CSV table of C-alpha atoms in Angstrom, one decimal:
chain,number,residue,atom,x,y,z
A,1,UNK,CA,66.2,96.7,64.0
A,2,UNK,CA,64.5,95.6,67.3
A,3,UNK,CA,67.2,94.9,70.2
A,4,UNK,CA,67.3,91.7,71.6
A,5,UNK,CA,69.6,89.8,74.2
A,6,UNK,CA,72.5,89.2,72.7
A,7,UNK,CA,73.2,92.6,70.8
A,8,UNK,CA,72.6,94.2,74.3
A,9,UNK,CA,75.2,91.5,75.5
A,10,UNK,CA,77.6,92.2,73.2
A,11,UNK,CA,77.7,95.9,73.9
A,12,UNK,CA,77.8,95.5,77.9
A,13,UNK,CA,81.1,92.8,77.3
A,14,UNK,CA,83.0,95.9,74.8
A,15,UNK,CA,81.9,98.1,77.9
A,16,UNK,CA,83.3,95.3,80.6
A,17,UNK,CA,86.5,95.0,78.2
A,18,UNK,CA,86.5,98.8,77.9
A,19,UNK,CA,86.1,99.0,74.1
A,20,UNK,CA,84.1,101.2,72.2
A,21,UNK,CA,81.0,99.3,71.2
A,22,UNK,CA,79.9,98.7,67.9
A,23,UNK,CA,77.4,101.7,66.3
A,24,UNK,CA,74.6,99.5,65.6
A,25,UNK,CA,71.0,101.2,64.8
A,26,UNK,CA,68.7,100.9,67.9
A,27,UNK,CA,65.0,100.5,68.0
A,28,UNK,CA,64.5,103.0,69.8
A,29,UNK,CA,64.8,105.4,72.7
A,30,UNK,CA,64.5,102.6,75.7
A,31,UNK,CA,67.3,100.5,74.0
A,32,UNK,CA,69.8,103.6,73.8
A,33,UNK,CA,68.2,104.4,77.7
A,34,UNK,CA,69.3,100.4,78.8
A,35,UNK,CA,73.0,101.4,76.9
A,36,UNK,CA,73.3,104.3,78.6
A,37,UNK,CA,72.2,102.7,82.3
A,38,UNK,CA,75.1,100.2,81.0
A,39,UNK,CA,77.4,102.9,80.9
A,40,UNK,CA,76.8,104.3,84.3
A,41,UNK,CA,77.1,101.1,85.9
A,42,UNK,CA,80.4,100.3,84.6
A,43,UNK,CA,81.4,103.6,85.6
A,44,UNK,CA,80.8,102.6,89.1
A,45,UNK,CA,83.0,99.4,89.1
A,46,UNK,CA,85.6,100.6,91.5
A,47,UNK,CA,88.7,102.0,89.8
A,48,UNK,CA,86.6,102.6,86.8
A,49,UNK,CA,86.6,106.4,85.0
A,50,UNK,CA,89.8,107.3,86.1
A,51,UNK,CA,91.8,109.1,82.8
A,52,UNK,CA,95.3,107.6,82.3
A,53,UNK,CA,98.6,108.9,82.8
A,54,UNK,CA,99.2,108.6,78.7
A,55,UNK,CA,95.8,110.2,77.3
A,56,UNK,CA,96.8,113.3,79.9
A,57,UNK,CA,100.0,113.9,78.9
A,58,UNK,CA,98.7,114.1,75.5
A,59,UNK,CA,95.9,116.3,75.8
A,60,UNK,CA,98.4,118.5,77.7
A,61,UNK,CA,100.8,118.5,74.7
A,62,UNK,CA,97.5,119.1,73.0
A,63,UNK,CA,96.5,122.0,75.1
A,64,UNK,CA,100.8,123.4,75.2
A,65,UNK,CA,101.0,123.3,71.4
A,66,UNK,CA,97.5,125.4,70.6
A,67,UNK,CA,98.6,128.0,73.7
A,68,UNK,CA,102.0,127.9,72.2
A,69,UNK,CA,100.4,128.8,68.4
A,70,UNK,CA,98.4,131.7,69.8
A,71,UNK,CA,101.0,133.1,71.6
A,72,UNK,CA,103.2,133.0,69.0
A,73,UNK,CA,100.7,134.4,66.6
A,74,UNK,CA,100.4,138.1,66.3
A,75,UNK,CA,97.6,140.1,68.3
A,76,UNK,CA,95.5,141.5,66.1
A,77,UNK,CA,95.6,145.5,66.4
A,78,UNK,CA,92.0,146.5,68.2
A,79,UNK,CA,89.5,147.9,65.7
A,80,UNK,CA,88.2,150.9,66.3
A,81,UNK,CA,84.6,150.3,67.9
A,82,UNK,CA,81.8,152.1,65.7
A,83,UNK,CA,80.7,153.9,68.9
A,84,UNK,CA,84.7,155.5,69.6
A,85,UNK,CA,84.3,156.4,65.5
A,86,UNK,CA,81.3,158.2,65.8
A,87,UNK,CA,83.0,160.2,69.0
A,88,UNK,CA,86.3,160.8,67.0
A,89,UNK,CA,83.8,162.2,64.3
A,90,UNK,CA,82.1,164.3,66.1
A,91,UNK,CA,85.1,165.1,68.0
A,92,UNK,CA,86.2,166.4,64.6
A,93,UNK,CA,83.1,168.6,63.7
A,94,UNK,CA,83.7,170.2,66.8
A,95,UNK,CA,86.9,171.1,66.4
A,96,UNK,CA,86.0,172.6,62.5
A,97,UNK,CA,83.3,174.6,63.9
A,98,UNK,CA,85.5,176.2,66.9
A,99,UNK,CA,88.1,177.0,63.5
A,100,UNK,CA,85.7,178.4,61.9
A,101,UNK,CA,84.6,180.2,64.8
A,102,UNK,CA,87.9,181.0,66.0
A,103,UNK,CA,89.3,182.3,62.4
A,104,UNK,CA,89.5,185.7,62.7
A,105,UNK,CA,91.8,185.5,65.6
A,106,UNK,CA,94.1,182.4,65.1
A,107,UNK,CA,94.8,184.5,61.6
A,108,UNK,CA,96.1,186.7,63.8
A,109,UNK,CA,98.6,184.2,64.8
A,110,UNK,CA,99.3,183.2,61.6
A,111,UNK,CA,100.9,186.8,61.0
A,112,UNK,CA,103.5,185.7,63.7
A,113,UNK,CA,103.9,182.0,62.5
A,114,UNK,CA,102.3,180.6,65.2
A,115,UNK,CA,99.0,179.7,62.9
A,116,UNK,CA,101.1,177.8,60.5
A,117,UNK,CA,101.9,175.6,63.3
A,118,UNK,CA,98.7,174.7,64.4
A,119,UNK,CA,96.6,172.3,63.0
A,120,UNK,CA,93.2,172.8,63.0
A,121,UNK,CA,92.8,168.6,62.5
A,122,UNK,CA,95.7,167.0,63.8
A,123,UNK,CA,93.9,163.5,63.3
A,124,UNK,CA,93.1,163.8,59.4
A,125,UNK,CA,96.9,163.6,58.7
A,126,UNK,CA,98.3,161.0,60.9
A,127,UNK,CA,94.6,158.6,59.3
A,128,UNK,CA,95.6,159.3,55.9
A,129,UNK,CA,99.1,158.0,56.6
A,130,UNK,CA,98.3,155.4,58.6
A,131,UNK,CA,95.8,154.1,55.9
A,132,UNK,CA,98.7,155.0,53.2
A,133,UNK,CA,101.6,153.3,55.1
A,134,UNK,CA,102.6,149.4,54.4
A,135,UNK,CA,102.7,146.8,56.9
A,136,UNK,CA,100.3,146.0,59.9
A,137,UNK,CA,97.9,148.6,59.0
A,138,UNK,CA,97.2,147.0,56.3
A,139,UNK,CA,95.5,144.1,57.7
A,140,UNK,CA,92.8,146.2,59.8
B,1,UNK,CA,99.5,113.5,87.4
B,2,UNK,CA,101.8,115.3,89.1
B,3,UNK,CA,99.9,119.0,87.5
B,4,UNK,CA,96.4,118.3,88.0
B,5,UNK,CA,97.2,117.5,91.9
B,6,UNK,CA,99.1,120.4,92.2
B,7,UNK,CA,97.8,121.9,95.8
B,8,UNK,CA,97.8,125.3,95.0
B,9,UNK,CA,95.3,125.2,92.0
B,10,UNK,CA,93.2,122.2,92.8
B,11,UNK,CA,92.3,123.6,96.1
B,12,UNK,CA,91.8,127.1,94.1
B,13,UNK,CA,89.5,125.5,91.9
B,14,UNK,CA,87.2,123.1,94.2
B,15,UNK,CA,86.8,126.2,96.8
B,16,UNK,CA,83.9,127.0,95.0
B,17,UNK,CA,84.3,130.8,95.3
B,18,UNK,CA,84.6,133.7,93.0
B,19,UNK,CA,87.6,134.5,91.9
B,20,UNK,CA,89.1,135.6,88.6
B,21,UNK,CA,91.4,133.0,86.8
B,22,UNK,CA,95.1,133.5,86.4
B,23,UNK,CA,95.0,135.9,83.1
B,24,UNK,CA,97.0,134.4,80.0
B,25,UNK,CA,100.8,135.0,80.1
B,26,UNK,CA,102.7,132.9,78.5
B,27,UNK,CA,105.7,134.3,79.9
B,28,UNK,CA,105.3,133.8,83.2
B,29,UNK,CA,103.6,130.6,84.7
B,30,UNK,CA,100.7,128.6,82.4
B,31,UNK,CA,98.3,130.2,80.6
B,32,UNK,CA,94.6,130.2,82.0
B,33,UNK,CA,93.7,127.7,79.1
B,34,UNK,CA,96.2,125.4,80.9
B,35,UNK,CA,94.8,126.2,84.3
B,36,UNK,CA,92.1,125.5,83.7
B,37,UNK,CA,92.3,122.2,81.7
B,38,UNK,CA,94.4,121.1,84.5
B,39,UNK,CA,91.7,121.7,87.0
B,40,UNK,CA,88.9,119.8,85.1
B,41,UNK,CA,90.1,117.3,82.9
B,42,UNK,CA,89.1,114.7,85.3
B,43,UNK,CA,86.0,115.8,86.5
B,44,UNK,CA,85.3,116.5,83.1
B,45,UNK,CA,86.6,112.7,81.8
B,46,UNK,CA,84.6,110.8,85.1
B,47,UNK,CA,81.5,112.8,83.9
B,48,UNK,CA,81.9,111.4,80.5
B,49,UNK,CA,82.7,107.9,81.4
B,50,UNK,CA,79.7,107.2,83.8
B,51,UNK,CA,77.2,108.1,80.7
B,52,UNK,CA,79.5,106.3,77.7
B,53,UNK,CA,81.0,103.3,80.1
B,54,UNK,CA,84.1,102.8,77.8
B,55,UNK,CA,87.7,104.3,77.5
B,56,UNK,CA,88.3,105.9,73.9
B,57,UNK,CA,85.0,107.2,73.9
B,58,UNK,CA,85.6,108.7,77.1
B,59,UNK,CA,88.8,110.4,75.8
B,60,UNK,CA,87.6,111.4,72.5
B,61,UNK,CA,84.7,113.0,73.9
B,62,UNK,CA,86.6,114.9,77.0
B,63,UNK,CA,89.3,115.9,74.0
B,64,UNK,CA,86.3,117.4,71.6
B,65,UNK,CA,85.4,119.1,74.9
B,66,UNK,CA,88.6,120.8,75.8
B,67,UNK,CA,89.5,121.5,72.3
B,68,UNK,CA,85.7,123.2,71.7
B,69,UNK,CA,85.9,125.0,74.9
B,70,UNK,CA,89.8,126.4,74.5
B,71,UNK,CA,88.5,128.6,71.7
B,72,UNK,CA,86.1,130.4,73.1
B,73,UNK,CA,87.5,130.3,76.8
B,74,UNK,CA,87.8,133.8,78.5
B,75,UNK,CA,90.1,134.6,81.2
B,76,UNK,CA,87.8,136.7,83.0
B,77,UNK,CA,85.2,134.4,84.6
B,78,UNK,CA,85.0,132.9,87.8
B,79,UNK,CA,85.9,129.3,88.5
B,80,UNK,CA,82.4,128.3,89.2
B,81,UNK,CA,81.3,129.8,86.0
B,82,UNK,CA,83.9,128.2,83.9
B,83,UNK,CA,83.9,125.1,85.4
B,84,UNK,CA,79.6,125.5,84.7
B,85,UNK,CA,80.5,126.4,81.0
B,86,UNK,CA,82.9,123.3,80.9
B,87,UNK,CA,80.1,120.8,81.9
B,88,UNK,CA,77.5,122.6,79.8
B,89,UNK,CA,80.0,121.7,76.7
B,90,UNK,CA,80.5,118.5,77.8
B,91,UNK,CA,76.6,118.0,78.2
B,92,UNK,CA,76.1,119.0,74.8
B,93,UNK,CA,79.3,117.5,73.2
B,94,UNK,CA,77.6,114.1,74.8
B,95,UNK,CA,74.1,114.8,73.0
B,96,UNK,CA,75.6,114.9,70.0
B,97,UNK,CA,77.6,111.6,70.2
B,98,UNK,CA,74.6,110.1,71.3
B,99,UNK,CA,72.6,111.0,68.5
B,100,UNK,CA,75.6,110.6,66.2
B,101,UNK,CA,76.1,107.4,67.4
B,102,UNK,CA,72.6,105.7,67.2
B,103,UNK,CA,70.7,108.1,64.6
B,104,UNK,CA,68.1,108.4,67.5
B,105,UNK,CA,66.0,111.4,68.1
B,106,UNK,CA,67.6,111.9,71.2
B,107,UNK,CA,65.0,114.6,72.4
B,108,UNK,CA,63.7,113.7,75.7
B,109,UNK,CA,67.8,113.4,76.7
B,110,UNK,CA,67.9,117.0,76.1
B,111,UNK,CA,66.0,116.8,79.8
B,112,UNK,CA,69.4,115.6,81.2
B,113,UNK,CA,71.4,117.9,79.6
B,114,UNK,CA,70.1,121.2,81.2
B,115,UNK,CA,70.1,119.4,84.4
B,116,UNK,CA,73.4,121.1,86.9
B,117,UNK,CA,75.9,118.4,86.8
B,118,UNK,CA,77.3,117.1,90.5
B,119,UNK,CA,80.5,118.7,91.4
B,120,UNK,CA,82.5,115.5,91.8
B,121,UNK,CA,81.3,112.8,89.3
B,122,UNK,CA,82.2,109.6,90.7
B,123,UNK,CA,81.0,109.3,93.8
B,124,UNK,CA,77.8,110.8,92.9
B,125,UNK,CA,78.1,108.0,90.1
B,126,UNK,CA,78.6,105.2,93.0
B,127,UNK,CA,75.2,106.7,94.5
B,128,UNK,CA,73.3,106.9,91.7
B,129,UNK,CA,73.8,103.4,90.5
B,130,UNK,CA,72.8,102.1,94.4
B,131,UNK,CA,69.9,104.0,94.5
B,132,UNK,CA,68.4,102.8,91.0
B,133,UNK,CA,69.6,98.9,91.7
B,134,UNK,CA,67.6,99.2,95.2
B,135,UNK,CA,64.7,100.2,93.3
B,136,UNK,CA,65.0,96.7,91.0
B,137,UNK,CA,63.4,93.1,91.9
B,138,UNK,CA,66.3,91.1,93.5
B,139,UNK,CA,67.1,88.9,90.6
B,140,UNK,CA,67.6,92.1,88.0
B,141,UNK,CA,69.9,93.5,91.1
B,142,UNK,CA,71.6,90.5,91.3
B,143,UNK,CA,72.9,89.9,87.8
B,144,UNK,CA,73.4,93.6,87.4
B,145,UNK,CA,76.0,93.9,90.1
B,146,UNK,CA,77.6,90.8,89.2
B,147,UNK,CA,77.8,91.4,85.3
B,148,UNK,CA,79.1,95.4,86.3
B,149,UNK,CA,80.1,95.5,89.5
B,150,UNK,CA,82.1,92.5,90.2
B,151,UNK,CA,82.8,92.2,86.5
B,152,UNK,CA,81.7,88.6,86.3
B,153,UNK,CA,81.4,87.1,82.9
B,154,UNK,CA,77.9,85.7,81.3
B,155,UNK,CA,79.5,81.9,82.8
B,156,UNK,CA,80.6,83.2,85.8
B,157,UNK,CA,77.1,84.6,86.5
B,158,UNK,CA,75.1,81.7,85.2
B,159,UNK,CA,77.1,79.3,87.6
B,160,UNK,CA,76.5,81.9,90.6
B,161,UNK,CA,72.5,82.1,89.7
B,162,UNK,CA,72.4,78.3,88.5
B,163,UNK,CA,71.1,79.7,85.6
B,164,UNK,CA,71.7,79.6,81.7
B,165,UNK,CA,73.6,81.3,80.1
B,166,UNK,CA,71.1,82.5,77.9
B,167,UNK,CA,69.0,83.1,80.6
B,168,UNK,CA,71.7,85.5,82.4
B,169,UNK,CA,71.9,87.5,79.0
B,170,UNK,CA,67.6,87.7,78.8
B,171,UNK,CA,67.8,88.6,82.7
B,172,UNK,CA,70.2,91.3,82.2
B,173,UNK,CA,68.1,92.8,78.8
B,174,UNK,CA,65.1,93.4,80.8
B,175,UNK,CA,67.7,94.6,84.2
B,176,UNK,CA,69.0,97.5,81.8
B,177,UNK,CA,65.6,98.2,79.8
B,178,UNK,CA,64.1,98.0,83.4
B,179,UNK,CA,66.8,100.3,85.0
B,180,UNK,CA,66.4,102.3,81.6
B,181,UNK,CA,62.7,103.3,81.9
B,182,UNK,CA,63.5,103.9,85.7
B,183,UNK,CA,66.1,106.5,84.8
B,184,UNK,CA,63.6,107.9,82.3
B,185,UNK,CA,61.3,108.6,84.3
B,186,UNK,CA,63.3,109.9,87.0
B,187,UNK,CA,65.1,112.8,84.8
């Protein structure tokens, strides 16, 4: 559709009015350029561009509500980060080789009770029931 | 809008240094989001208006832009970034309307949308429009500031040029398309 006069007319007067022009299809790229040159200069009518008092009270009941829903929404528990897995991992063959190193004498202990205490992975148990146990967990 | 003027803020946020934002708390005092939608939303609206020229436009658009930035809006930037990453959204936010709105291969615009936007919109608005209608033959001038500037109708102008008023409307197609190429070139 070539652009012509009056179709350019009509969309300066819904700018002047301050209505949303019509979507018509332009020619092309110089009649959306003289639209947009349009636009600018009624931006720089005095007093023009200013937001009103209404359309900012609601964006800010806009803005309240959705801070409101995400604070009111749980946090999601932090996943562990592959690079803090692969620490605890090794963390874990480390400790299994310092048992297995260490075995002769913590059986020792275990004579006095002491061994039965110990743990030689105090993480495996407290994983298996977190993975086990119901509720928040659950949704890692 | 008693918030947005608040002193303590607005003079926080047009400083221009670099500081961190107020972190979320929803317990105490507004949440950053809020902060920082209270510190641009007109900056961010008079940035829209001057390139779409009309009122719900201008407040859908600066709505998409808040409600597209909010989600992925960190509290641990400085002001000059955010408020950098606010107009970036907006730039793009108004690419898409454009092409949305006229099916036009709006590819050349893409120009004006990596271009820094002005701090403060309006007045930079108000120079922009005097230093492209000083470039334009009197008569283009003349019917553009009346028509947009004075707000005169197609009449009103015809009787002030003794012209037509077809003639005012063919003088103010080749005013914009004139203005249009000018801007064109210049981005």
């Amino acid at each position: 559709m070539n652009d012509d006069p009056e179709q350019l007319d009509k969309h300066v007067e819904d700018l002047l009015q301050d209505r949303r022009p019509e979507r018509t299809p332009l020619a092309d790229e110089a009649a959306l350029r003289a639209r947009q040159t349009a636009a600018m200069l009624r931006a720089a009518k005095p007093g023009a561009g200013l937001p009103s008092k209404e359309f900012l009270e609601r964006m800010q009941g806009s803005i309240h509500e959705w801070v409101d829903e995400r604070s009111a929404r749980p946090q999601p528990a932090v996943r562990p980060s592959r690079r803090s897995l692969l620490l605890t991992g090794a963390a874990g063959i480390a400790a299994g080789v310092a048992a297995a190193v260490g075995r002769p004498r913590t059986s020792n202990w275990s004579k006095t009770g002491a061994g039965k205490r110990s743990k030689p992975y105090p993480s495996c148990p407290r994983r298996r029931r977190s993975r086990s146990a119901p509720g928040p967990s659950r949704d890692f | 809008m008693p918030e947005e003027h608040r002193t303590g803020t607005a003079a926080f946020a047009s400083s221009g240094k670099v500081v961190a934002l107020p972190q979320a708390d929803p317990t105490h005092g507004p949440d950053h989001v809020t902060w920082a939608y209270q510190t641009h939303v007109t900056a961010i609206y008079q940035y829209i208006y001057s390139r779409v020229g009309n009122r719900p436009d201008a407040e859908d658009l600066t709505a998409q832009v808040f409600m597209k930035a909010i989600s992925g809006m960190r509290s641990d930037v400085s002001v000059p970034e955010l408020r950098s990453w606010l107009y970036r959204v907006a730039q793009t936010t108004l690419a898409d309307h454009w092409r949305e709105y006229y099916a036009e291969d709006t590819g050349e615009l893409d120009d004006d949308v990596t271009r820094p936007p002005a701090p403060r919109e309006n007045p930079e608005a108000v120079l922009r429009v005097d230093s492209l209608l000083a470039t334009l033959p009197e008569s283009y001038r003349r019917v553009l500031e009346l028509r947009f500037l004075r707000g005169y109708s197609v009449r009103e102008t015809a009787q002030e040029l003794n012209l037509s008023e077809t003639n005012v409307k063919v003088l103010q197609f080749r005013a914009l398309n004139r203005a249009g190429r000018d801007r064109g070139r210049a981005t």
